[in-house]
Backbone as a chain_set.jsonl record, in Angstrom:
{"seq": "MTTDAGAPWLVVGLGNPGPGYAMNRHNVGFMVADLLAERIGGKFKRAQKAQAQVVEGRIGPPGPGSRRVVLVKPTSYMNLSGGPVNALREFYKVPVGNIVAVHDELDIDYGTLRLKLGGGDNGHNGLKSMTKAMGPDYHRVRFGIGRPPGRMQVADFVLKDFSAAERKELDYFVDRAADAVECLLAEGLERAQSSYNS", "coords": {"N": [[174.97, 122.669, 38.544], [175.497, 121.175, 41.545], [176.287, 121.529, 45.037], [178.241, 119.525, 47.313], [177.26, 118.434, 50.306], [178.636, 116.895, 52.174], [181.299, 116.96, 51.499], [184.508, 118.66, 51.822], [185.031, 122.245, 51.518], [186.853, 124.179, 49.164], [188.398, 127.119, 49.42], [189.673, 129.539, 47.513], [191.953, 132.037, 47.509], [192.93, 134.324, 45.166], [196.046, 135.517, 43.91], [199.358, 136.988, 43.754], [202.512, 135.631, 44.772], [204.763, 136.768, 47.405], [206.292, 139.65, 49.006], [206.392, 141.999, 47.489], [204.099, 142.115, 45.988], [202.058, 142.226, 47.762], [200.15, 144.259, 48.538], [198.891, 144.836, 46.188], [196.199, 145.521, 43.85], [195.481, 143.216, 42.487], [195.84, 141.277, 44.358], [193.792, 141.001, 46.153], [192.315, 138.736, 46.692], [194.079, 137.133, 48.18], [194.162, 138.719, 50.47], [191.578, 138.46, 51.507], [191.544, 135.704, 51.995], [193.536, 135.565, 53.962], [192.274, 136.943, 56.064], [190.091, 135.244, 56.555], [191.488, 132.994, 57.444], [192.544, 133.997, 59.805], [190.175, 134.37, 61.216], [189.351, 131.721, 61.651], [191.31, 130.896, 63.247], [193.66, 129.828, 62.218], [196.925, 129.212, 60.693], [198.595, 129.854, 57.671], [200.261, 127.25, 55.952], [202.851, 125.544, 54.11], [201.616, 123.611, 51.461], [201.647, 120.054, 51.121], [201.153, 118.739, 48.756], [200.99, 120.479, 46.604], [201.781, 123.55, 44.868], [201.297, 125.753, 46.902], [199.867, 127.548, 49.702], [198.16, 126.464, 52.597], [195.315, 126.358, 54.851], [193.53, 124.446, 57.125], [190.25, 124.018, 58.426], [187.186, 124.934, 60.116], [184.237, 126.59, 59.063], [181.638, 128.745, 60.049], [178.754, 128.412, 62.306], [179.174, 126.454, 65.34], [178.475, 122.928, 65.242], [175.946, 121.265, 63.19], [175.742, 123.181, 61.22], [178.275, 124.049, 60.517], [181.042, 124.143, 58.224], [183.485, 122.099, 56.709], [186.557, 123.378, 55.689], [189.127, 124.222, 53.374], [191.41, 126.614, 53.139], [193.068, 128.325, 50.568], [196.048, 129.611, 49.183], [197.453, 129.955, 46.223], [200.892, 129.528, 45.377], [202.139, 129.655, 43.039], [202.508, 131.818, 40.228], [199.862, 134.17, 39.436], [198.786, 133.536, 36.839], [199.185, 130.835, 36.7], [197.61, 129.524, 38.478], [195.714, 127.44, 38.305], [196.827, 124.806, 38.219], [197.968, 124.179, 40.89], [195.534, 124.486, 42.365], [193.868, 122.535, 41.266], [195.32, 120.23, 41.883], [195.076, 120.232, 44.673], [192.327, 120.03, 44.875], [191.956, 117.422, 43.956], [193.43, 116.02, 45.886], [192.074, 116.571, 48.326], [189.633, 115.609, 47.632], [187.488, 117.201, 46.558], [184.504, 118.275, 45.107], [184.002, 120.153, 42.061], [181.956, 122.012, 42.332], [182.161, 122.752, 44.98], [184.122, 124.606, 45.208], [185.477, 127.809, 45.716], [186.454, 130.736, 44.219], [188.133, 133.633, 45.098], [188.462, 136.808, 43.948], [189.885, 139.715, 42.234], [187.991, 142.104, 40.347], [187.62, 143.822, 37.406], [185.419, 144.99, 36.092], [183.584, 145.894, 37.89], [182.556, 148.328, 40.257], [184.806, 149.796, 42.67], [185.09, 147.967, 45.656], [182.563, 146.852, 45.504], [180.675, 143.852, 45.644], [180.132, 140.755, 43.913], [178.577, 137.691, 43.713], [178.759, 134.52, 42.155], [178.028, 131.496, 40.284], [179.972, 129.61, 38.159], [180.595, 130.578, 34.681], [182.342, 132.931, 32.507], [185.85, 133.967, 32.166], [186.455, 136.605, 31.903], [188.843, 137.765, 31.055], [190.53, 137.469, 33.203], [193.485, 136.25, 34.431], [193.986, 134.367, 36.465], [191.498, 133.092, 36.85], [191.193, 132.106, 34.277], [193.215, 130.188, 34.178], [192.374, 128.43, 36.221], [189.914, 127.559, 35.151], [190.765, 126.302, 32.832], [192.055, 124.144, 33.99], [190.043, 122.727, 35.365], [187.482, 123.167, 34.408], [184.582, 125.457, 34.249], [182.757, 125.453, 36.387], [182.752, 126.48, 39.102], [182.364, 128.39, 42.167], [182.402, 131.984, 42.355], [183.656, 134.752, 44.107], [183.488, 137.918, 43.476], [185.422, 140.714, 43.651], [185.095, 144.02, 43.388], [187.302, 146.219, 41.665], [187.243, 148.308, 39.967], [187.813, 150.204, 36.872], [190.943, 150.939, 35.142], [192.316, 154.271, 35.417], [192.146, 156.86, 32.887], [194.515, 156.313, 30.361], [195.829, 154.185, 31.369], [197.306, 150.986, 31.321], [195.652, 147.84, 31.75], [197.134, 145.73, 32.934], [199.129, 147.137, 34.312], [197.577, 148.545, 36.124], [196.28, 146.566, 37.748], [198.462, 145.493, 39.009], [199.328, 147.453, 40.638], [199.498, 148.99, 43.902], [196.624, 149.391, 46.053], [195.128, 152.624, 46.085], [195.774, 155.489, 48.254], [193.347, 156.636, 49.018], [191.583, 154.508, 48.49], [192.551, 152.647, 50.298], [191.613, 153.515, 52.727], [189.09, 152.439, 53.002], [189.504, 149.804, 52.545], [189.905, 147.687, 54.451], [187.341, 147.391, 55.5], [185.91, 146.532, 53.219], [187.237, 144.147, 52.582], [186.659, 142.681, 54.845], [183.894, 142.459, 54.529], [183.804, 140.916, 52.211], [184.9, 138.537, 53.188], [182.874, 137.874, 54.987], [180.889, 137.349, 53.091], [181.864, 135.041, 51.842], [181.721, 133.24, 54.001], [178.952, 133.211, 54.39], [178.091, 132.15, 51.939], [179.125, 129.523, 52.111], [177.817, 128.558, 54.403], [175.071, 129.079, 54.04], [174.367, 128.955, 51.393], [174.326, 129.822, 47.821], [172.211, 131.504, 46.83], [171.189, 132.857, 49.105], [173.518, 134.18, 49.904], [173.97, 135.788, 47.68], [171.699, 137.446, 47.754], [172.2, 138.812, 50.078], [174.731, 140.014, 49.74], [175.365, 140.778, 47.077], [175.78, 143.764, 45.546]], "CA": [[176.039, 122.123, 39.387], [175.139, 121.256, 42.957], [177.39, 121.341, 45.976], [178.19, 118.274, 48.073], [177.247, 118.857, 51.718], [179.586, 116.128, 52.984], [182.691, 117.204, 51.085], [185.024, 119.958, 52.259], [185.083, 123.351, 50.556], [188.161, 124.763, 48.865], [188.247, 128.555, 49.193], [190.936, 129.922, 46.894], [192.244, 133.45, 47.325], [193.864, 134.461, 44.048], [197.015, 136.598, 44.056], [200.742, 136.665, 43.424], [203.293, 135.462, 46.003], [205.894, 137.662, 47.675], [205.918, 140.933, 49.625], [206.26, 143.07, 46.494], [202.737, 142.106, 45.432], [201.099, 142.013, 48.853], [199.055, 145.241, 48.597], [198.359, 145.085, 44.834], [194.766, 145.253, 43.63], [195.358, 141.827, 42.011], [196.031, 140.368, 45.492], [192.721, 141.122, 47.139], [191.92, 137.375, 47.065], [194.965, 136.741, 49.284], [193.774, 139.484, 51.666], [190.356, 137.842, 52.045], [191.944, 134.392, 52.534], [194.259, 135.812, 55.219], [191.301, 137.29, 57.095], [189.344, 134.025, 56.897], [192.392, 132.154, 58.244], [192.585, 134.619, 61.134], [188.877, 134.114, 61.871], [189.229, 130.326, 62.105], [192.428, 130.635, 64.149], [194.681, 129.013, 61.553], [198.054, 129.873, 60.027], [198.929, 129.207, 56.408], [201.519, 126.506, 55.873], [203.071, 125.034, 52.769], [200.912, 122.364, 51.144], [202.524, 118.942, 50.736], [200.825, 118.185, 47.436], [200.795, 121.495, 45.567], [202.485, 124.817, 45.026], [200.277, 126.582, 47.554], [199.786, 127.545, 51.17], [196.805, 126.057, 52.983], [194.854, 126.289, 56.243], [192.323, 123.634, 57.239], [189.463, 124.356, 59.604], [185.738, 124.921, 59.915], [183.616, 127.913, 58.968], [180.214, 128.72, 60.4], [178.455, 128.158, 63.712], [179.45, 125.072, 65.752], [177.349, 122.014, 65.02], [175.711, 120.81, 61.812], [175.849, 124.304, 60.273], [179.646, 124.408, 60.17], [181.537, 123.511, 57.002], [184.928, 121.868, 56.596], [187.095, 124.26, 54.655], [190.561, 124.355, 53.146], [191.728, 127.915, 52.54], [194.209, 128.115, 49.676], [196.707, 130.702, 48.451], [198.446, 129.378, 45.327], [202.164, 130.263, 45.389], [202.552, 129.852, 41.652], [201.991, 133.15, 39.908], [198.424, 134.216, 39.155], [198.368, 132.875, 35.597], [199.409, 129.39, 36.832], [196.856, 129.106, 39.678], [194.884, 126.256, 38.081], [197.533, 123.562, 38.547], [197.921, 123.929, 42.333], [194.152, 124.339, 42.855], [193.359, 121.236, 40.828], [196.014, 119.205, 42.67], [194.454, 120.217, 46.006], [190.957, 119.512, 44.681], [192.049, 115.954, 43.888], [193.943, 115.51, 47.156], [191.03, 116.669, 49.355], [188.4, 115.042, 47.07], [186.497, 118.286, 46.556], [183.847, 118.487, 43.816], [184.225, 121.512, 41.539], [180.904, 122.884, 42.883], [182.535, 123.16, 46.341], [185.299, 125.481, 45.125], [185.179, 129.241, 45.648], [187.595, 131.596, 43.888], [187.953, 135.033, 45.522], [189.366, 137.498, 43.012], [189.615, 141.098, 41.833], [187.137, 142.192, 39.154], [187.734, 145.161, 36.818], [184.169, 145.546, 35.57], [182.695, 146.237, 39.009], [183.097, 149.465, 41.013], [185.635, 149.458, 43.821], [184.436, 147.574, 46.903], [181.295, 146.166, 45.26], [180.819, 142.398, 45.54], [179.178, 139.966, 43.148], [178.818, 136.252, 43.845], [178.095, 133.747, 41.111], [178.51, 130.134, 40.037], [180.304, 129.399, 36.756], [180.727, 131.747, 33.825], [183.611, 133.144, 31.81], [186.954, 134.465, 33.008], [186.517, 138.061, 31.739], [190.235, 138.186, 30.889], [191.293, 137.328, 34.455], [194.393, 135.126, 34.182], [193.827, 133.352, 37.5], [190.291, 132.325, 36.514], [191.471, 131.405, 33.019], [194.027, 129.022, 34.52], [191.524, 127.499, 36.967], [188.914, 126.995, 34.237], [191.478, 125.374, 31.951], [192.426, 122.958, 34.766], [188.937, 121.904, 35.908], [186.174, 123.615, 33.926], [184.144, 126.741, 34.808], [181.604, 125.349, 37.288], [183.073, 126.77, 40.5], [181.823, 129.669, 42.635], [183.311, 133.123, 42.358], [183.35, 135.96, 44.874], [184.162, 138.926, 42.648], [185.673, 141.918, 44.45], [185.28, 145.103, 42.415], [188.427, 147.168, 41.802], [187.034, 149.384, 39.01], [188.653, 150.218, 35.672], [192.083, 151.855, 35.275], [192.034, 155.645, 34.982], [192.797, 157.366, 31.674], [195.018, 155.319, 29.405], [196.659, 153.193, 32.06], [197.094, 149.598, 30.916], [195.046, 146.982, 32.775], [198.181, 144.983, 33.653], [199.781, 148.062, 35.252], [196.599, 148.919, 37.146], [196.029, 145.497, 38.726], [199.702, 145.223, 39.75], [199.635, 148.595, 41.514], [198.848, 148.943, 45.211], [195.432, 150.219, 46.228], [195.473, 154.031, 46.354], [195.596, 155.921, 49.654], [191.902, 156.819, 49.248], [190.979, 153.174, 48.532], [193.0, 151.917, 51.5], [190.799, 153.933, 53.881], [187.913, 151.563, 53.104], [189.869, 148.444, 52.128], [189.665, 146.71, 55.517], [185.893, 147.17, 55.574], [185.474, 145.753, 52.058], [187.808, 142.795, 52.715], [185.853, 142.073, 55.902], [182.588, 142.145, 53.937], [184.01, 139.793, 51.282], [185.052, 137.341, 54.029], [181.508, 137.553, 55.445], [180.156, 136.785, 51.953], [182.34, 133.658, 51.684], [181.138, 132.453, 55.098], [177.514, 133.075, 54.117], [177.981, 131.229, 50.808], [179.36, 128.152, 52.582], [176.853, 128.142, 55.433], [173.652, 129.265, 53.697], [174.119, 128.743, 49.96], [174.581, 130.929, 46.903], [171.108, 132.477, 46.705], [171.157, 133.704, 50.288], [174.71, 135.043, 49.879], [173.767, 136.806, 46.637], [170.709, 138.453, 48.179], [172.764, 139.613, 51.169], [176.009, 140.697, 49.468], [175.474, 141.387, 45.746], [175.284, 145.151, 45.705]], "C": [[175.639, 122.291, 40.851], [176.38, 121.061, 43.817], [177.17, 120.025, 46.716], [178.342, 118.624, 49.547], [178.291, 118.131, 52.558], [181.042, 116.44, 52.682], [183.193, 118.531, 51.654], [184.897, 121.0, 51.148], [186.536, 123.778, 50.375], [187.916, 126.235, 48.563], [189.61, 129.099, 48.761], [191.017, 131.436, 46.785], [193.261, 133.572, 46.205], [194.769, 135.676, 44.259], [198.372, 136.142, 43.57], [201.55, 136.564, 44.709], [204.37, 136.528, 46.163], [205.456, 139.03, 48.155], [205.731, 142.069, 48.627], [204.858, 143.195, 45.929], [201.66, 142.254, 46.499], [199.916, 142.982, 48.85], [198.502, 145.612, 47.218], [196.854, 144.84, 44.777], [194.538, 143.78, 43.251], [195.418, 140.83, 43.169], [194.916, 140.417, 46.517], [192.215, 139.737, 47.567], [192.763, 136.842, 48.214], [194.541, 137.428, 50.575], [192.547, 138.859, 52.331], [190.695, 136.479, 52.667], [192.674, 134.554, 53.869], [193.287, 136.128, 56.356], [190.486, 136.061, 57.517], [190.199, 133.098, 57.762], [192.465, 132.667, 59.682], [191.294, 134.299, 61.905], [188.769, 132.674, 62.376], [190.435, 129.919, 62.963], [193.515, 129.766, 63.539], [195.799, 129.848, 60.961], [198.36, 129.117, 58.737], [200.251, 128.459, 56.525], [201.633, 125.91, 54.469], [202.335, 123.715, 52.56], [201.921, 121.301, 50.731], [202.364, 118.616, 49.25], [200.751, 119.217, 46.32], [201.594, 122.743, 45.894], [201.484, 125.831, 45.603], [200.5, 126.574, 49.052], [198.34, 127.226, 51.529], [196.589, 126.201, 54.486], [193.603, 125.426, 56.225], [191.579, 124.027, 58.506], [187.98, 124.229, 59.313], [185.226, 126.357, 59.911], [182.146, 127.76, 59.328], [180.018, 128.393, 61.865], [178.799, 126.721, 64.082], [178.221, 124.194, 65.51], [177.159, 121.718, 63.549], [175.829, 121.923, 60.772], [177.273, 124.623, 59.853], [180.121, 123.587, 58.974], [183.039, 123.299, 57.103], [185.459, 122.698, 55.445], [188.611, 124.134, 54.59], [190.745, 125.7, 52.45], [193.03, 127.752, 51.766], [194.725, 129.449, 49.133], [197.747, 130.043, 47.535], [199.736, 130.21, 45.359], [202.852, 130.197, 44.031], [202.158, 131.301, 41.354], [200.544, 133.03, 39.439], [198.035, 133.379, 37.94], [198.637, 131.368, 35.594], [198.615, 128.804, 38.007], [196.131, 127.769, 39.507], [195.532, 124.949, 38.498], [197.499, 123.245, 40.032], [196.494, 123.713, 42.86], [193.606, 122.961, 42.482], [194.023, 120.092, 41.598], [195.4, 119.086, 44.064], [193.023, 119.699, 45.938], [190.982, 117.983, 44.675], [192.474, 115.367, 45.235], [192.853, 115.484, 48.237], [189.681, 116.102, 48.889], [187.24, 116.04, 47.124], [185.842, 118.373, 45.181], [184.002, 119.946, 43.373], [183.189, 122.498, 42.094], [181.161, 123.34, 44.31], [183.812, 124.008, 46.345], [184.826, 126.917, 44.983], [186.474, 129.973, 45.3], [187.261, 133.027, 44.317], [188.961, 135.848, 44.725], [188.934, 138.94, 42.752], [188.837, 141.093, 40.52], [187.131, 143.625, 38.635], [186.389, 145.802, 36.491], [183.142, 145.867, 36.651], [183.355, 147.374, 39.784], [183.848, 148.997, 42.255], [184.784, 149.115, 45.056], [183.113, 146.849, 46.737], [181.56, 144.67, 45.113], [179.755, 141.822, 44.622], [179.551, 138.499, 43.331], [178.107, 135.542, 42.711], [178.71, 132.358, 41.023], [178.756, 130.008, 38.542], [180.449, 130.704, 35.994], [182.106, 131.838, 33.199], [184.683, 133.666, 32.75], [187.146, 135.969, 32.885], [187.96, 138.562, 31.648], [191.096, 138.038, 32.127], [192.164, 136.07, 34.356], [194.294, 134.018, 35.228], [192.623, 132.463, 37.221], [190.51, 131.503, 35.253], [192.223, 130.102, 33.299], [193.201, 127.98, 35.282], [190.53, 126.797, 36.045], [189.561, 125.986, 33.293], [191.769, 124.06, 32.69], [191.227, 122.096, 35.153], [187.552, 122.345, 35.448], [185.686, 124.835, 34.704], [183.156, 126.671, 35.97], [181.943, 125.491, 38.767], [182.479, 128.132, 40.86], [182.881, 130.763, 42.533], [182.769, 134.191, 43.313], [184.18, 137.05, 44.221], [184.22, 140.239, 43.437], [185.998, 143.047, 43.476], [186.498, 145.974, 42.712], [188.28, 148.337, 40.826], [188.011, 149.304, 37.835], [189.835, 151.157, 35.888], [191.73, 153.252, 34.78], [192.747, 155.968, 33.671], [193.231, 156.254, 30.749], [195.894, 154.267, 30.066], [196.293, 151.784, 31.587], [196.515, 148.797, 32.087], [196.114, 146.283, 33.608], [198.884, 145.872, 34.675], [198.858, 148.371, 36.423], [196.441, 147.825, 38.199], [197.276, 145.195, 39.557], [200.191, 146.434, 40.538], [198.927, 148.391, 42.851], [197.552, 149.755, 45.179], [195.871, 151.641, 46.576], [195.236, 154.361, 47.824], [194.107, 156.071, 49.969], [191.212, 155.459, 49.359], [191.326, 152.445, 49.826], [192.202, 152.294, 52.737], [189.616, 153.001, 54.092], [188.253, 150.095, 52.873], [189.564, 147.404, 53.202], [188.18, 146.368, 55.625], [185.435, 146.257, 54.438], [186.011, 144.31, 52.11], [187.012, 142.011, 53.761], [184.498, 141.61, 55.34], [182.707, 140.961, 52.964], [184.186, 138.486, 52.052], [183.696, 136.903, 54.583], [180.725, 136.856, 54.332], [180.569, 135.337, 51.713], [181.712, 132.775, 52.758], [179.654, 132.197, 54.861], [177.281, 132.082, 52.977], [178.125, 129.776, 51.274], [178.252, 127.673, 53.517], [175.415, 128.121, 54.928], [173.336, 129.13, 52.215], [174.237, 130.013, 49.135], [173.461, 131.96, 46.881], [171.051, 133.415, 47.897], [172.339, 134.676, 50.28], [174.557, 136.149, 48.832], [172.799, 137.876, 47.118], [171.266, 139.332, 49.282], [173.937, 140.491, 50.719], [176.159, 141.252, 48.048], [174.92, 142.792, 45.832], [175.263, 145.854, 44.366]], "O": [[175.464, 123.411, 41.333], [177.384, 120.502, 43.375], [176.064, 119.485, 46.742], [179.407, 119.055, 49.989], [178.783, 118.679, 53.545], [181.918, 116.208, 53.515], [182.397, 119.427, 51.938], [184.681, 120.661, 49.985], [187.335, 123.74, 51.31], [187.291, 126.563, 47.555], [190.565, 129.116, 49.537], [190.24, 132.052, 46.055], [194.341, 132.987, 46.282], [194.323, 136.724, 44.725], [198.518, 135.041, 43.038], [201.309, 137.324, 45.646], [204.83, 137.115, 45.183], [204.394, 139.522, 47.774], [204.982, 143.008, 48.898], [204.471, 144.259, 45.445], [200.48, 142.391, 46.177], [198.789, 142.571, 49.13], [197.744, 146.572, 47.085], [196.308, 144.056, 45.553], [193.538, 143.177, 43.64], [195.083, 139.659, 42.988], [195.078, 139.925, 47.634], [191.735, 139.582, 48.69], [192.247, 136.183, 49.117], [194.552, 136.818, 51.644], [192.482, 138.742, 53.555], [190.191, 136.142, 53.738], [192.457, 133.775, 54.797], [193.454, 135.642, 57.475], [190.225, 135.866, 58.704], [189.695, 132.487, 58.704], [192.452, 131.894, 60.64], [191.331, 133.996, 63.097], [188.16, 132.431, 63.418], [190.569, 128.76, 63.355], [194.213, 129.048, 64.254], [195.641, 131.051, 60.751], [198.38, 127.886, 58.72], [201.219, 128.949, 57.106], [200.646, 125.79, 53.743], [202.424, 122.81, 53.389], [202.92, 121.599, 50.076], [203.331, 118.259, 48.576], [200.468, 118.852, 45.179], [202.021, 122.961, 47.028], [200.911, 126.647, 44.881], [201.209, 125.728, 49.598], [197.41, 127.663, 50.851], [197.531, 126.173, 55.279], [192.71, 125.643, 55.406], [192.191, 124.33, 59.531], [187.565, 123.519, 58.397], [185.712, 127.215, 60.648], [181.496, 126.78, 58.961], [180.98, 128.13, 62.587], [178.727, 125.841, 63.224], [177.084, 124.66, 65.568], [178.077, 121.891, 62.747], [175.996, 121.649, 59.584], [177.47, 125.398, 58.917], [179.652, 122.472, 58.748], [183.778, 124.189, 57.523], [184.879, 122.718, 54.36], [189.284, 123.963, 55.607], [190.295, 125.899, 51.322], [193.975, 127.122, 52.242], [193.952, 130.298, 48.688], [198.803, 129.62, 48.005], [199.686, 131.44, 45.367], [203.997, 130.624, 43.882], [201.521, 131.939, 42.191], [200.068, 131.948, 39.094], [197.077, 132.607, 37.993], [198.355, 130.691, 34.605], [198.921, 127.708, 38.476], [195.955, 127.041, 40.484], [194.872, 124.078, 39.065], [197.052, 122.165, 40.418], [196.274, 122.85, 43.709], [192.957, 122.304, 43.295], [193.37, 119.101, 41.927], [195.224, 117.981, 44.578], [192.565, 119.007, 46.847], [190.145, 117.333, 45.302], [191.945, 114.344, 45.67], [192.721, 114.504, 48.97], [188.707, 116.108, 49.642], [186.169, 115.755, 47.659], [186.543, 118.53, 44.181], [184.117, 120.85, 44.2], [183.494, 123.672, 42.303], [180.462, 124.222, 44.809], [184.495, 124.111, 47.365], [183.896, 127.209, 44.23], [187.473, 129.844, 46.007], [186.221, 133.564, 43.936], [190.166, 135.614, 44.812], [187.795, 139.33, 43.009], [189.001, 140.198, 39.69], [186.692, 144.539, 39.332], [186.237, 147.019, 36.6], [181.967, 146.086, 36.354], [184.575, 147.386, 39.952], [183.558, 147.939, 42.814], [183.888, 149.866, 45.442], [182.585, 146.291, 47.698], [182.562, 144.271, 44.521], [178.632, 142.321, 44.554], [180.702, 138.112, 43.129], [176.991, 135.907, 42.341], [179.76, 132.082, 41.602], [177.858, 130.266, 37.74], [180.429, 131.789, 36.575], [182.931, 130.935, 33.344], [184.47, 133.793, 33.956], [187.902, 136.562, 33.654], [188.265, 139.661, 32.111], [192.262, 138.431, 32.121], [191.648, 134.962, 34.215], [194.497, 132.848, 34.905], [192.702, 131.24, 37.336], [190.073, 130.355, 35.162], [191.909, 129.054, 32.733], [193.317, 126.784, 35.017], [190.328, 125.587, 36.146], [188.978, 124.945, 32.99], [191.733, 122.988, 32.086], [191.354, 120.876, 35.262], [186.55, 121.938, 36.036], [186.296, 125.215, 35.704], [182.751, 127.71, 36.494], [181.472, 124.708, 39.592], [182.135, 128.924, 39.982], [184.082, 130.505, 42.614], [181.575, 134.489, 43.318], [185.399, 137.11, 44.381], [183.193, 140.79, 43.833], [187.041, 143.036, 42.822], [186.708, 146.41, 43.844], [189.094, 149.26, 40.845], [188.907, 148.461, 37.805], [189.76, 152.068, 36.713], [190.947, 153.408, 33.844], [193.812, 155.423, 33.38], [192.449, 155.373, 30.393], [196.62, 153.541, 29.387], [195.116, 151.442, 31.47], [196.84, 149.04, 33.249], [196.023, 146.241, 34.835], [199.201, 145.423, 35.777], [199.298, 148.449, 37.57], [196.462, 148.106, 39.397], [197.168, 144.699, 40.678], [201.314, 146.45, 41.041], [197.901, 147.716, 42.93], [197.404, 150.682, 44.383], [196.865, 151.837, 47.276], [194.582, 153.607, 48.545], [193.653, 155.686, 51.046], [190.354, 155.27, 50.221], [190.502, 151.718, 50.382], [192.11, 151.514, 53.685], [189.183, 152.791, 55.224], [187.382, 149.233, 52.991], [189.018, 146.345, 52.893], [187.809, 145.21, 55.815], [184.666, 145.322, 54.66], [185.314, 143.371, 51.725], [186.73, 140.826, 53.581], [184.027, 140.514, 55.643], [181.819, 140.11, 52.902], [183.686, 137.445, 51.629], [183.4, 135.709, 54.642], [179.992, 135.9, 54.583], [179.724, 134.494, 51.413], [181.227, 131.684, 52.459], [179.16, 131.096, 55.105], [176.366, 131.261, 53.049], [177.344, 128.91, 50.881], [177.805, 126.529, 53.433], [174.626, 127.264, 55.324], [172.172, 129.185, 51.82], [174.248, 131.124, 49.665], [173.726, 133.162, 46.911], [170.887, 134.624, 47.734], [172.183, 135.852, 50.609], [174.955, 137.292, 49.057], [173.035, 139.068, 46.922], [170.854, 140.484, 49.415], [174.125, 141.587, 51.247], [177.003, 142.12, 47.827], [173.748, 142.996, 46.147], [174.881, 147.022, 44.287]]}, "num_chains": 1, "name": "protein.A"}
């Protein structure tokens, strides 16, 4: 699956809407999207065509290296993310290879990043919904949150806020994930993987 240099990119931060979820581990995709919006000087507004908030702008250095981007935060719940993302994909005429999902990942240590193209959903309901709506061939920026301690259920763990110890480094890791998205768009997957896959 190749990307289309002329088409815009859709960068989707996955999360749940509402202040009660804002600092949950499951909402790290929203945190990265918010930081990217801040970097391009945009504010999220309600999308006309989908249950989502969007910001349009450009990422990367001025000139031919910059990329048109639509930042997306679906306002459906996580397990219904695919519908709004697919509606925006059609509206903005974005090929699936120009979509990036930023999401929490249980099987990676906290703060570790992994970038990849395509693959399974690993039980992640947001990815499951996106894949059902448009197939698996989109990019993923996987933000490690680690496994739940002891016998805590996965669902309880991802819907809990980051711990006090985790929050000390959270801003740094969110910043690094935003850098990884920018690198992916500007320089391609291989360069982003070699710089940010840890």
